Structure formats: C-alpha cells, structure tokens
PDB file of C-alpha atoms in Angstrom:
ATOM      1  CA  MET E   1      50.367 139.900 150.817  1.00  0.00           C
ATOM      2  CA  SER E   2      48.006 142.743 151.715  1.00  0.00           C
ATOM      3  CA  SER E   3      51.023 144.940 152.527  1.00  0.00           C
ATOM      4  CA  LEU E   4      52.603 144.173 149.147  1.00  0.00           C
ATOM      5  CA  LEU E   5      49.376 145.041 147.362  1.00  0.00           C
ATOM      6  CA  TYR E   6      49.202 148.269 149.355  1.00  0.00           C
ATOM      7  CA  PHE E   7      52.816 149.091 148.477  1.00  0.00           C
ATOM      8  CA  LEU E   8      52.132 148.409 144.784  1.00  0.00           C
ATOM      9  CA  LYS E   9      48.981 150.528 144.812  1.00  0.00           C
ATOM     10  CA  GLU E  10      50.749 153.425 146.517  1.00  0.00           C
ATOM     11  CA  SER E  11      53.739 153.191 144.170  1.00  0.00           C
ATOM     12  CA  LEU E  12      51.409 153.373 141.154  1.00  0.00           C
ATOM     13  CA  THR E  13      49.699 156.384 142.752  1.00  0.00           C
ATOM     14  CA  GLY E  14      53.050 158.079 143.247  1.00  0.00           C
ATOM     15  CA  PHE E  15      54.015 157.153 139.685  1.00  0.00           C
ATOM     16  CA  THR E  16      50.953 158.879 138.193  1.00  0.00           C
ATOM     17  CA  ARG E  17      51.122 161.812 140.616  1.00  0.00           C
ATOM     18  CA  ASN E  18      54.694 162.659 139.535  1.00  0.00           C
ATOM     19  CA  LEU E  19      54.425 161.367 135.984  1.00  0.00           C
ATOM     20  CA  SER E  20      56.879 163.739 134.311  1.00  0.00           C
ATOM     21  CA  THR E  21      59.549 163.158 136.950  1.00  0.00           C
ATOM     22  CA  ALA E  22      58.920 159.409 136.908  1.00  0.00           C
ATOM     23  CA  LEU E  23      59.244 159.313 133.114  1.00  0.00           C
ATOM     24  CA  GLY E  24      62.507 161.242 133.377  1.00  0.00           C
ATOM     25  CA  SER E  25      63.782 158.697 135.866  1.00  0.00           C
ATOM     26  CA  ILE E  26      62.713 155.779 133.659  1.00  0.00           C
ATOM     27  CA  VAL E  27      64.277 157.313 130.555  1.00  0.00           C
ATOM     28  CA  THR E  28      67.530 157.936 132.435  1.00  0.00           C
ATOM     29  CA  ILE E  29      67.646 154.347 133.679  1.00  0.00           C
ATOM     30  CA  PHE E  30      66.729 153.079 130.206  1.00  0.00           C
ATOM     31  CA  LEU E  31      69.468 155.070 128.454  1.00  0.00           C
ATOM     32  CA  SER E  32      72.044 154.250 131.137  1.00  0.00           C
ATOM     33  CA  LEU E  33      71.327 150.518 131.021  1.00  0.00           C
ATOM     34  CA  LEU E  34      71.136 150.584 127.213  1.00  0.00           C
ATOM     35  CA  ILE E  35      74.608 152.116 126.995  1.00  0.00           C
ATOM     36  CA  ILE E  36      75.876 149.718 129.666  1.00  0.00           C
ATOM     37  CA  GLY E  37      74.398 146.810 127.691  1.00  0.00           C
ATOM     38  CA  ILE E  38      76.021 148.025 124.472  1.00  0.00           C
ATOM     39  CA  PHE E  39      79.341 148.270 126.289  1.00  0.00           C
ATOM     40  CA  LEU E  40      78.921 144.781 127.726  1.00  0.00           C
ATOM     41  CA  ILE E  41      78.105 143.325 124.310  1.00  0.00           C
ATOM     42  CA  GLY E  42      80.956 145.298 122.768  1.00  0.00           C
ATOM     43  CA  GLY E  43      83.223 144.072 125.560  1.00  0.00           C
ATOM     44  CA  PHE E  44      82.397 140.444 124.823  1.00  0.00           C
ATOM     45  CA  ILE E  45      82.988 141.025 121.104  1.00  0.00           C
ATOM     46  CA  VAL E  46      86.333 142.719 121.794  1.00  0.00           C
ATOM     47  CA  GLU E  47      87.288 139.865 124.133  1.00  0.00           C
ATOM     48  CA  ASN E  48      86.493 137.355 121.372  1.00  0.00           C
ATOM     49  CA  VAL E  49      88.586 139.296 118.860  1.00  0.00           C
ATOM     50  CA  VAL E  50      91.442 139.742 121.324  1.00  0.00           C
ATOM     51  CA  SER E  51      91.326 136.054 122.264  1.00  0.00           C
ATOM     52  CA  SER E  52      91.530 135.033 118.608  1.00  0.00           C
ATOM     53  CA  VAL E  53      94.507 137.367 118.124  1.00  0.00           C
ATOM     54  CA  GLU E  54      96.173 136.270 121.356  1.00  0.00           C
ATOM     55  CA  ASP E  55      95.837 132.652 120.302  1.00  0.00           C
ATOM     56  CA  LYS E  56      98.117 133.488 117.378  1.00  0.00           C
ATOM     57  CA  VAL E  57     100.812 134.992 119.613  1.00  0.00           C
ATOM     58  CA  SER E  58     103.834 132.696 119.551  1.00  0.00           C
ATOM     59  CA  ILE E  59     107.612 132.886 119.788  1.00  0.00           C
ATOM     60  CA  SER E  60     110.007 131.834 117.036  1.00  0.00           C
ATOM     61  CA  VAL E  61     113.485 130.952 118.318  1.00  0.00           C
ATOM     62  CA  TRP E  62     115.929 131.079 115.404  1.00  0.00           C
ATOM     63  CA  ILE E  63     118.698 128.491 115.575  1.00  0.00           C
ATOM     64  CA  SER E  64     122.174 128.591 114.037  1.00  0.00           C
ATOM     65  CA  ASP E  65     122.860 126.213 111.122  1.00  0.00           C
ATOM     66  CA  ASP E  66     125.760 124.565 112.966  1.00  0.00           C
ATOM     67  CA  ALA E  67     123.827 123.920 116.211  1.00  0.00           C
ATOM     68  CA  SER E  68     124.109 120.332 117.437  1.00  0.00           C
ATOM     69  CA  ASP E  69     121.062 118.111 117.888  1.00  0.00           C
ATOM     70  CA  SER E  70     121.854 117.658 121.587  1.00  0.00           C
ATOM     71  CA  ASP E  71     121.906 121.442 122.196  1.00  0.00           C
ATOM     72  CA  ILE E  72     118.660 121.867 120.277  1.00  0.00           C
ATOM     73  CA  THR E  73     117.031 119.114 122.348  1.00  0.00           C
ATOM     74  CA  THR E  74     118.346 120.662 125.565  1.00  0.00           C
ATOM     75  CA  LEU E  75     116.902 124.048 124.638  1.00  0.00           C
ATOM     76  CA  GLU E  76     113.560 122.490 123.634  1.00  0.00           C
ATOM     77  CA  ASN E  77     113.279 120.711 126.970  1.00  0.00           C
ATOM     78  CA  TYR E  78     114.117 123.921 128.830  1.00  0.00           C
ATOM     79  CA  ILE E  79     111.480 125.931 126.965  1.00  0.00           C
ATOM     80  CA  GLN E  80     108.867 123.207 127.406  1.00  0.00           C
ATOM     81  CA  GLY E  81     109.382 123.398 131.161  1.00  0.00           C
ATOM     82  CA  LEU E  82     108.722 127.124 131.373  1.00  0.00           C
ATOM     83  CA  GLU E  83     105.475 128.292 132.955  1.00  0.00           C
ATOM     84  CA  GLY E  84     103.007 129.536 130.361  1.00  0.00           C
ATOM     85  CA  VAL E  85     104.346 127.384 127.497  1.00  0.00           C
ATOM     86  CA  GLU E  86     101.808 125.064 125.879  1.00  0.00           C
ATOM     87  CA  SER E  87     103.885 123.272 123.253  1.00  0.00           C
ATOM     88  CA  VAL E  88     107.235 123.355 121.499  1.00  0.00           C
ATOM     89  CA  GLY E  89     107.980 122.281 117.932  1.00  0.00           C
ATOM     90  CA  PHE E  90     111.136 122.245 115.794  1.00  0.00           C
ATOM     91  CA  THR E  91     111.154 123.517 112.206  1.00  0.00           C
ATOM     92  CA  THR E  92     114.153 122.607 110.028  1.00  0.00           C
ATOM     93  CA  LYS E  93     115.626 124.900 107.381  1.00  0.00           C
ATOM     94  CA  ASP E  94     113.978 122.864 104.621  1.00  0.00           C
ATOM     95  CA  GLN E  95     110.617 122.988 106.359  1.00  0.00           C
ATOM     96  CA  ALA E  96     110.979 126.761 106.846  1.00  0.00           C
ATOM     97  CA  LEU E  97     111.633 127.214 103.123  1.00  0.00           C
ATOM     98  CA  GLU E  98     108.676 124.995 102.232  1.00  0.00           C
ATOM     99  CA  ASN E  99     106.403 126.962 104.564  1.00  0.00           C
ATOM    100  CA  PHE E 100     107.619 130.188 102.973  1.00  0.00           C
ATOM    101  CA  ARG E 101     106.950 128.798  99.497  1.00  0.00           C
ATOM    102  CA  ASN E 102     103.406 127.804 100.487  1.00  0.00           C
ATOM    103  CA  SER E 103     102.729 131.271 101.881  1.00  0.00           C
ATOM    104  CA  MET E 104     103.926 132.948  98.667  1.00  0.00           C
ATOM    105  CA  THR E 105     101.618 131.182  96.210  1.00  0.00           C
ATOM    106  CA  SER E 106     100.555 134.542  94.784  1.00  0.00           C
ATOM    107  CA  ASN E 107     104.227 135.541  94.148  1.00  0.00           C
ATOM    108  CA  PRO E 108     106.129 132.313  93.401  1.00  0.00           C
ATOM    109  CA  GLU E 109     108.848 134.247  91.560  1.00  0.00           C
ATOM    110  CA  ILE E 110     110.212 135.421  94.914  1.00  0.00           C
ATOM    111  CA  VAL E 111     111.186 131.854  95.809  1.00  0.00           C
ATOM    112  CA  ASP E 112     112.637 131.279  92.334  1.00  0.00           C
ATOM    113  CA  GLN E 113     114.946 134.257  92.797  1.00  0.00           C
ATOM    114  CA  LEU E 114     116.705 132.438  95.641  1.00  0.00           C
ATOM    115  CA  ASP E 115     118.534 130.289  93.051  1.00  0.00           C
ATOM    116  CA  GLY E 116     118.317 127.166  95.166  1.00  0.00           C
ATOM    117  CA  GLN E 117     119.747 128.843  98.247  1.00  0.00           C
ATOM    118  CA  ASN E 118     117.993 128.714 101.614  1.00  0.00           C
ATOM    119  CA  PRO E 119     118.577 131.831 103.758  1.00  0.00           C
ATOM    120  CA  LEU E 120     115.957 130.841 106.324  1.00  0.00           C
ATOM    121  CA  PRO E 121     117.192 129.482 109.674  1.00  0.00           C
ATOM    122  CA  ALA E 122     115.874 126.489 111.569  1.00  0.00           C
ATOM    123  CA  SER E 123     113.676 127.486 114.471  1.00  0.00           C
ATOM    124  CA  ILE E 124     111.919 126.325 117.609  1.00  0.00           C
ATOM    125  CA  GLU E 125     108.263 127.370 117.518  1.00  0.00           C
ATOM    126  CA  VAL E 126     106.816 128.082 120.969  1.00  0.00           C
ATOM    127  CA  GLU E 127     103.030 128.057 121.464  1.00  0.00           C
ATOM    128  CA  LEU E 128     101.840 129.843 124.601  1.00  0.00           C
ATOM    129  CA  ALA E 129      99.190 128.773 127.089  1.00  0.00           C
ATOM    130  CA  ASP E 130      99.077 132.344 128.434  1.00  0.00           C
ATOM    131  CA  PRO E 131      99.834 134.963 125.745  1.00  0.00           C
ATOM    132  CA  GLN E 132     100.126 137.673 128.431  1.00  0.00           C
ATOM    133  CA  MET E 133     103.366 135.987 129.552  1.00  0.00           C
ATOM    134  CA  VAL E 134     105.068 136.349 126.155  1.00  0.00           C
ATOM    135  CA  GLU E 135     107.549 138.984 127.381  1.00  0.00           C
ATOM    136  CA  THR E 136     108.457 136.942 130.477  1.00  0.00           C
ATOM    137  CA  ILE E 137     108.953 133.730 128.509  1.00  0.00           C
ATOM    138  CA  ALA E 138     110.974 135.516 125.814  1.00  0.00           C
ATOM    139  CA  GLY E 139     113.206 136.999 128.506  1.00  0.00           C
ATOM    140  CA  GLN E 140     113.797 133.598 130.110  1.00  0.00           C
ATOM    141  CA  ILE E 141     114.738 132.102 126.734  1.00  0.00           C
ATOM    142  CA  ARG E 142     117.032 135.047 125.971  1.00  0.00           C
ATOM    143  CA  ASP E 143     118.919 134.566 129.249  1.00  0.00           C
ATOM    144  CA  ASN E 144     119.398 130.833 128.720  1.00  0.00           C
ATOM    145  CA  ALA E 145     123.040 129.854 128.136  1.00  0.00           C
ATOM    146  CA  THR E 146     122.202 127.138 125.587  1.00  0.00           C
ATOM    147  CA  PHE E 147     120.124 129.572 123.552  1.00  0.00           C
ATOM    148  CA  GLN E 148     122.920 132.154 123.572  1.00  0.00           C
ATOM    149  CA  LYS E 149     125.272 129.430 122.336  1.00  0.00           C
ATOM    150  CA  ILE E 150     123.185 128.172 119.387  1.00  0.00           C
ATOM    151  CA  CYS E 151     121.072 131.201 118.429  1.00  0.00           C
ATOM    152  CA  ASP E 152     121.183 132.477 114.866  1.00  0.00           C
ATOM    153  CA  ASN E 153     122.834 135.770 115.906  1.00  0.00           C
ATOM    154  CA  PRO E 154     125.224 135.216 118.850  1.00  0.00           C
ATOM    155  CA  ALA E 155     126.295 138.872 118.770  1.00  0.00           C
ATOM    156  CA  ASP E 156     122.716 139.914 119.592  1.00  0.00           C
ATOM    157  CA  PRO E 157     120.706 136.944 120.969  1.00  0.00           C
ATOM    158  CA  ALA E 158     117.564 139.049 121.327  1.00  0.00           C
ATOM    159  CA  ASP E 159     117.519 139.411 117.517  1.00  0.00           C
ATOM    160  CA  SER E 160     116.957 135.645 117.248  1.00  0.00           C
ATOM    161  CA  LEU E 161     113.665 135.848 119.153  1.00  0.00           C
ATOM    162  CA  LYS E 162     110.699 136.847 117.002  1.00  0.00           C
ATOM    163  CA  TYR E 163     107.261 137.419 118.484  1.00  0.00           C
ATOM    164  CA  GLY E 164     106.189 140.860 117.256  1.00  0.00           C
ATOM    165  CA  GLN E 165     107.316 142.595 120.429  1.00  0.00           C
ATOM    166  CA  LYS E 166     105.905 146.061 119.723  1.00  0.00           C
ATOM    167  CA  SER E 167     102.677 144.817 118.157  1.00  0.00           C
ATOM    168  CA  VAL E 168     101.971 142.444 121.048  1.00  0.00           C
ATOM    169  CA  GLN E 169     102.583 145.131 123.657  1.00  0.00           C
ATOM    170  CA  ARG E 170     100.367 147.605 121.810  1.00  0.00           C
ATOM    171  CA  LEU E 171      97.623 144.990 121.590  1.00  0.00           C
ATOM    172  CA  PHE E 172      97.698 144.322 125.323  1.00  0.00           C
ATOM    173  CA  ASP E 173      97.864 148.067 126.146  1.00  0.00           C
ATOM    174  CA  LEU E 174      94.885 148.805 123.877  1.00  0.00           C
ATOM    175  CA  THR E 175      92.703 146.071 125.375  1.00  0.00           C
ATOM    176  CA  ASN E 176      93.555 147.212 128.911  1.00  0.00           C
ATOM    177  CA  TYR E 177      92.636 150.830 128.056  1.00  0.00           C
ATOM    178  CA  ILE E 178      89.322 149.686 126.585  1.00  0.00           C
ATOM    179  CA  ARG E 179      88.520 147.723 129.758  1.00  0.00           C
ATOM    180  CA  TYR E 180      89.376 150.656 132.046  1.00  0.00           C
ATOM    181  CA  ILE E 181      87.359 153.157 129.995  1.00  0.00           C
ATOM    182  CA  GLY E 182      84.381 150.776 129.892  1.00  0.00           C
ATOM    183  CA  ILE E 183      84.419 150.261 133.669  1.00  0.00           C
ATOM    184  CA  ALA E 184      84.681 154.025 134.316  1.00  0.00           C
ATOM    185  CA  LEU E 185      81.816 154.820 131.938  1.00  0.00           C
ATOM    186  CA  ILE E 186      79.584 152.119 133.424  1.00  0.00           C
ATOM    187  CA  ALA E 187      80.247 153.433 136.941  1.00  0.00           C
ATOM    188  CA  LEU E 188      79.398 156.984 135.800  1.00  0.00           C
ATOM    189  CA  LEU E 189      76.130 155.894 134.171  1.00  0.00           C
ATOM    190  CA  ILE E 190      75.082 153.951 137.268  1.00  0.00           C
ATOM    191  CA  PHE E 191      75.789 157.011 139.420  1.00  0.00           C
ATOM    192  CA  ILE E 192      73.697 159.254 137.132  1.00  0.00           C
ATOM    193  CA  ALA E 193      70.778 156.806 137.191  1.00  0.00           C
ATOM    194  CA  MET E 194      70.906 156.596 140.995  1.00  0.00           C
ATOM    195  CA  VAL E 195      70.866 160.410 141.247  1.00  0.00           C
ATOM    196  CA  PHE E 196      67.703 160.581 139.117  1.00  0.00           C
ATOM    197  CA  ILE E 197      66.017 157.841 141.154  1.00  0.00           C
ATOM    198  CA  ASN E 198      67.022 159.662 144.332  1.00  0.00           C
ATOM    199  CA  ASN E 199      65.504 162.932 143.130  1.00  0.00           C
ATOM    200  CA  THR E 200      62.290 161.252 141.960  1.00  0.00           C
ATOM    201  CA  ILE E 201      61.726 159.511 145.302  1.00  0.00           C
ATOM    202  CA  ARG E 202      62.625 162.698 147.164  1.00  0.00           C
ATOM    203  CA  LEU E 203      59.874 164.574 145.306  1.00  0.00           C
ATOM    204  CA  ALA E 204      57.422 161.784 146.084  1.00  0.00           C
ATOM    205  CA  ILE E 205      58.314 161.993 149.776  1.00  0.00           C
ATOM    206  CA  LEU E 206      57.873 165.771 149.841  1.00  0.00           C
ATOM    207  CA  ALA E 207      54.484 165.457 148.095  1.00  0.00           C
ATOM    208  CA  ARG E 208      53.283 163.009 150.765  1.00  0.00           C
ATOM    209  CA  ARG E 209      54.978 164.486 153.841  1.00  0.00           C
ATOM    210  CA  LYS E 210      51.642 165.273 155.573  1.00  0.00           C
ATOM    211  CA  GLU E 211      50.373 161.763 154.947  1.00  0.00           C
ATOM    212  CA  ILE E 212      53.641 160.341 156.286  1.00  0.00           C
ATOM    213  CA  ALA E 213      53.326 162.469 159.436  1.00  0.00           C
ATOM    214  CA  ILE E 214      49.809 161.121 160.035  1.00  0.00           C
ATOM    215  CA  MET E 215      50.997 157.540 159.516  1.00  0.00           C
ATOM    216  CA  ARG E 216      53.659 158.076 162.153  1.00  0.00           C
ATOM    217  CA  LEU E 217      51.107 159.476 164.590  1.00  0.00           C
ATOM    218  CA  VAL E 218      48.935 156.376 164.282  1.00  0.00           C
ATOM    219  CA  GLY E 219      51.959 154.135 164.883  1.00  0.00           C
ATOM    220  CA  ALA E 220      52.900 152.953 161.370  1.00  0.00           C
ATOM    221  CA  SER E 221      56.250 151.139 161.348  1.00  0.00           C
ATOM    222  CA  ASN E 222      59.235 152.467 159.439  1.00  0.00           C
ATOM    223  CA  GLY E 223      59.070 149.475 157.102  1.00  0.00           C
ATOM    224  CA  PHE E 224      55.439 150.188 156.276  1.00  0.00           C
ATOM    225  CA  ILE E 225      56.292 153.807 155.454  1.00  0.00           C
ATOM    226  CA  ARG E 226      59.323 152.876 153.362  1.00  0.00           C
ATOM    227  CA  GLY E 227      57.569 150.155 151.358  1.00  0.00           C
ATOM    228  CA  PRO E 228      55.719 152.260 148.739  1.00  0.00           C
ATOM    229  CA  PHE E 229      58.798 154.352 147.993  1.00  0.00           C
ATOM    230  CA  LEU E 230      61.027 151.293 147.555  1.00  0.00           C
ATOM    231  CA  MET E 231      58.362 149.756 145.329  1.00  0.00           C
ATOM    232  CA  GLU E 232      58.162 152.938 143.259  1.00  0.00           C
ATOM    233  CA  GLY E 233      61.929 153.044 142.752  1.00  0.00           C
ATOM    234  CA  ALA E 234      61.930 149.361 141.811  1.00  0.00           C
ATOM    235  CA  LEU E 235      59.049 149.981 139.380  1.00  0.00           C
ATOM    236  CA  HIS E 236      60.993 152.725 137.585  1.00  0.00           C
ATOM    237  CA  ALA E 237      64.069 150.515 137.404  1.00  0.00           C
ATOM    238  CA  ILE E 238      62.244 147.440 136.090  1.00  0.00           C
ATOM    239  CA  ILE E 239      60.467 149.432 133.365  1.00  0.00           C
ATOM    240  CA  GLY E 240      63.741 151.099 132.343  1.00  0.00           C
ATOM    241  CA  SER E 241      65.679 147.836 132.341  1.00  0.00           C
ATOM    242  CA  LEU E 242      63.020 146.006 130.299  1.00  0.00           C
ATOM    243  CA  LEU E 243      63.050 148.817 127.741  1.00  0.00           C
ATOM    244  CA  ALA E 244      66.852 148.525 127.554  1.00  0.00           C
ATOM    245  CA  VAL E 245      66.686 144.736 127.135  1.00  0.00           C
ATOM    246  CA  GLY E 246      64.037 145.086 124.420  1.00  0.00           C
ATOM    247  CA  SER E 247      66.127 147.640 122.530  1.00  0.00           C
ATOM    248  CA  LEU E 248      69.227 145.457 122.755  1.00  0.00           C
ATOM    249  CA  GLU E 249      67.299 142.449 121.473  1.00  0.00           C
ATOM    250  CA  LEU E 250      66.090 144.488 118.480  1.00  0.00           C
ATOM    251  CA  LEU E 251      69.674 145.597 117.896  1.00  0.00           C
ATOM    252  CA  ARG E 252      70.916 142.007 118.085  1.00  0.00           C
ATOM    253  CA  SER E 253      68.256 140.565 115.797  1.00  0.00           C
ATOM    254  CA  ILE E 254      68.084 143.351 113.183  1.00  0.00           C
ATOM    255  CA  VAL E 255      71.383 145.266 113.100  1.00  0.00           C
ATOM    256  CA  PHE E 256      73.922 142.552 113.962  1.00  0.00           C
ATOM    257  CA  PRO E 257      73.079 140.297 110.960  1.00  0.00           C
ATOM    258  CA  LYS E 258      73.701 143.227 108.599  1.00  0.00           C
ATOM    259  CA  ILE E 259      77.033 144.013 110.275  1.00  0.00           C
ATOM    260  CA  SER E 260      78.026 140.326 110.155  1.00  0.00           C
ATOM    261  CA  THR E 261      77.379 140.285 106.409  1.00  0.00           C
ATOM    262  CA  ALA E 262      79.605 143.329 105.882  1.00  0.00           C
ATOM    263  CA  LEU E 263      82.300 142.297 108.401  1.00  0.00           C
ATOM    264  CA  VAL E 264      82.589 138.538 108.180  1.00  0.00           C
ATOM    265  CA  TRP E 265      85.724 138.457 110.345  1.00  0.00           C
ATOM    266  CA  LEU E 266      83.964 140.152 113.300  1.00  0.00           C
ATOM    267  CA  PRO E 267      82.494 137.596 115.762  1.00  0.00           C
ATOM    268  CA  LEU E 268      79.107 139.113 116.652  1.00  0.00           C
ATOM    269  CA  ASP E 269      77.378 135.879 117.673  1.00  0.00           C
ATOM    270  CA  LEU E 270      77.585 135.878 121.478  1.00  0.00           C
ATOM    271  CA  GLY E 271      75.549 132.730 121.978  1.00  0.00           C
ATOM    272  CA  THR E 272      72.256 132.283 123.799  1.00  0.00           C
ATOM    273  CA  SER E 273      73.759 131.814 127.265  1.00  0.00           C
ATOM    274  CA  THR E 274      75.953 134.927 127.055  1.00  0.00           C
ATOM    275  CA  THR E 275      73.077 137.044 125.723  1.00  0.00           C
ATOM    276  CA  PHE E 276      70.763 135.839 128.490  1.00  0.00           C
ATOM    277  CA  LEU E 277      73.463 136.541 131.080  1.00  0.00           C
ATOM    278  CA  ILE E 278      73.841 140.137 129.835  1.00  0.00           C
ATOM    279  CA  TYR E 279      70.078 140.726 129.863  1.00  0.00           C
ATOM    280  CA  ALA E 280      69.709 139.248 133.355  1.00  0.00           C
ATOM    281  CA  ALA E 281      72.605 141.364 134.606  1.00  0.00           C
ATOM    282  CA  LEU E 282      70.932 144.513 133.247  1.00  0.00           C
ATOM    283  CA  VAL E 283      67.610 143.726 134.942  1.00  0.00           C
ATOM    284  CA  VAL E 284      69.314 142.959 138.256  1.00  0.00           C
ATOM    285  CA  ALA E 285      71.505 146.070 137.958  1.00  0.00           C
ATOM    286  CA  GLY E 286      68.435 148.201 137.225  1.00  0.00           C
ATOM    287  CA  LEU E 287      66.587 146.785 140.225  1.00  0.00           C
ATOM    288  CA  LEU E 288      69.559 147.431 142.505  1.00  0.00           C
ATOM    289  CA  ILE E 289      69.889 150.987 141.171  1.00  0.00           C
ATOM    290  CA  GLY E 290      66.203 151.612 141.899  1.00  0.00           C
ATOM    291  CA  LEU E 291      66.290 150.149 145.397  1.00  0.00           C
ATOM    292  CA  ILE E 292      69.564 151.795 146.426  1.00  0.00           C
ATOM    293  CA  GLY E 293      68.543 155.186 144.994  1.00  0.00           C
ATOM    294  CA  SER E 294      65.211 154.989 146.818  1.00  0.00           C
ATOM    295  CA  ALA E 295      66.838 153.903 150.075  1.00  0.00           C
ATOM    296  CA  LEU E 296      69.309 156.795 149.955  1.00  0.00           C
ATOM    297  CA  ALA E 297      66.503 159.282 149.326  1.00  0.00           C
ATOM    298  CA  MET E 298      64.479 157.962 152.268  1.00  0.00           C
ATOM    299  CA  ARG E 299      67.467 157.934 154.558  1.00  0.00           C
ATOM    300  CA  ARG E 300      68.130 161.584 153.843  1.00  0.00           C
ATOM    301  CA  TYR E 301      64.606 163.001 153.626  1.00  0.00           C
ATOM    302  CA  LEU E 302      62.360 160.548 155.400  1.00  0.00           C
ATOM    303  CA  LYS E 303      64.611 159.842 158.403  1.00  0.00           C
ATOM    304  CA  VAL E 304      63.305 156.277 158.828  1.00  0.00           C
TER     305      VAL E 304
END
C-alpha cells in the first residue's frame, strides 16, 4: 500500500512537472478514444440497419403455370433441406395477384388495366437463416433438375430466381468496406495515442534521470523504479478515457434524440447494456494504451 501511495504521489509530481506535455497526451488519448467510441457506436447502428435489411433478403422462385403439384412439392422439400434456409412457402397465382393489388392501393387503376388477366406466376418464397448465403442457395436452386423443369422461364432458369442480385451484393460489399475502414482507423488512432504516451513518459524519465541513477545506487528494484512511470501513463489514459466517455454520454443524451426525431427509421437506441459495454471497452482500451506506451518508453530509455 505504501508503494502504491508513493507511485501515485510521484506520478502526480511528474504530471505537474510536465503539465503541457501531459495535457497533450491526455488530449490525444481523449480525441482518439472519442473517435473510436463514435466509430463503435456508428458500427452498432450500421449493424442494426444492415441486420434489418438483411432480414428482408429472400429468394422468389417463379414456377411455371403447368407445373405439377408433385414437382412443386419435390422442389419445396429440396429447398427446405438446403443449409441456410429458414422456411419455404408457396404462393399461388391468385395469391400473387392479391398481394400485388394490396401493394398498389395508391394506384388501383393499374390492377384494373389487367382486364381480369393474371400475368403473375406462382412462386416459392424462400426465407433465409443466413442472408450472406443468398448467392450459394440461389446457385443450388438454379442447378436443381426439378427447378429447371418447372421454372417460369425454362430457356433461362436463372431469370426465374429473384432476390435482387446486384443490390444484395452491393449491400454486403458496402458493409464489409465500412468494417475494414473502421478497424484500420481505430488501429491508427491507438498507435497515435501510444506514441504520445511514449513521448510523455520519455520526457519524464529524462527529467528524473539523476534521481533514477541515485535510486539504482541505493539498491532500488526495477519494479520500484518503473512504478511511478506506469502510474503516470495510466493516469493520463484514465483521464482521457473518462473525458471521452463523458462526451459520448452527452452526445447520446442530447444529440441522438434530435436525430431520432428527424430520422425515425434510423435505430439510434443501442440499449443500456450495449452502451455500458462500449464505455467499459473505451476505459479498458485507454488504460492498456497508457500502460503499454509507458512500458515501451521505459524499455527503451530506462533499460529496466
């Protein structure tokens, strides 16, 4: 306990002795963790939006009007057995027309222009347990002999599979790019914060090099010499991380409600557990940045 109090006292002394450098370190950690926190919150929001969109990804398998019930049942059973398929449902031609009529309530004259005809095909609607497998599942259905036999366009079976191929692929590509960019930016910010911590501790070591030499002469252990510098780095990191958490909480409580009012469709409510997890991760990340940056500085300049 006495050693910890000594470490804390010495870290506070070093903090005040190199105040401008320490403040620069704290501000760097604060801004880095603030941006990381914004990216984490934004990442969760994007994941929620993507999940809601992915949940709507499905495959419509258009069936020929003269397809037999036994072939339709065979194809349904085959699709249901595919990995990544959650459920399979059959929509008749009449049901397809009724669904179209219900979706065109604002323009009912379009349905009236059909003159009692029904150009819509029957279809098998495929709901996916894993939307990322949509291309694989569509390919397996396309290669199935029963599907090729009863599809709405035997000359081009792929034309009887509808799942927004280009839109789905663009969605998945966009979300993957966002994830990669976020990870790269977070890694860069952590590196910058560690460099500032490293420089701050290095200056503190150089300012106390005579004192450190005397401590070695009287037999002070390496751990006793390292303690104040580790404590100082941790102090910078904790202050910076708490400032970042406080700023994010203000952002969440003041700005988010206004954005939610303007963009009702955007899910900004992360929940208490997710918010706490993000804040805890920032504090832990800040502490690790401070300790690792301090340790690297001591290893290079203190040689203990």
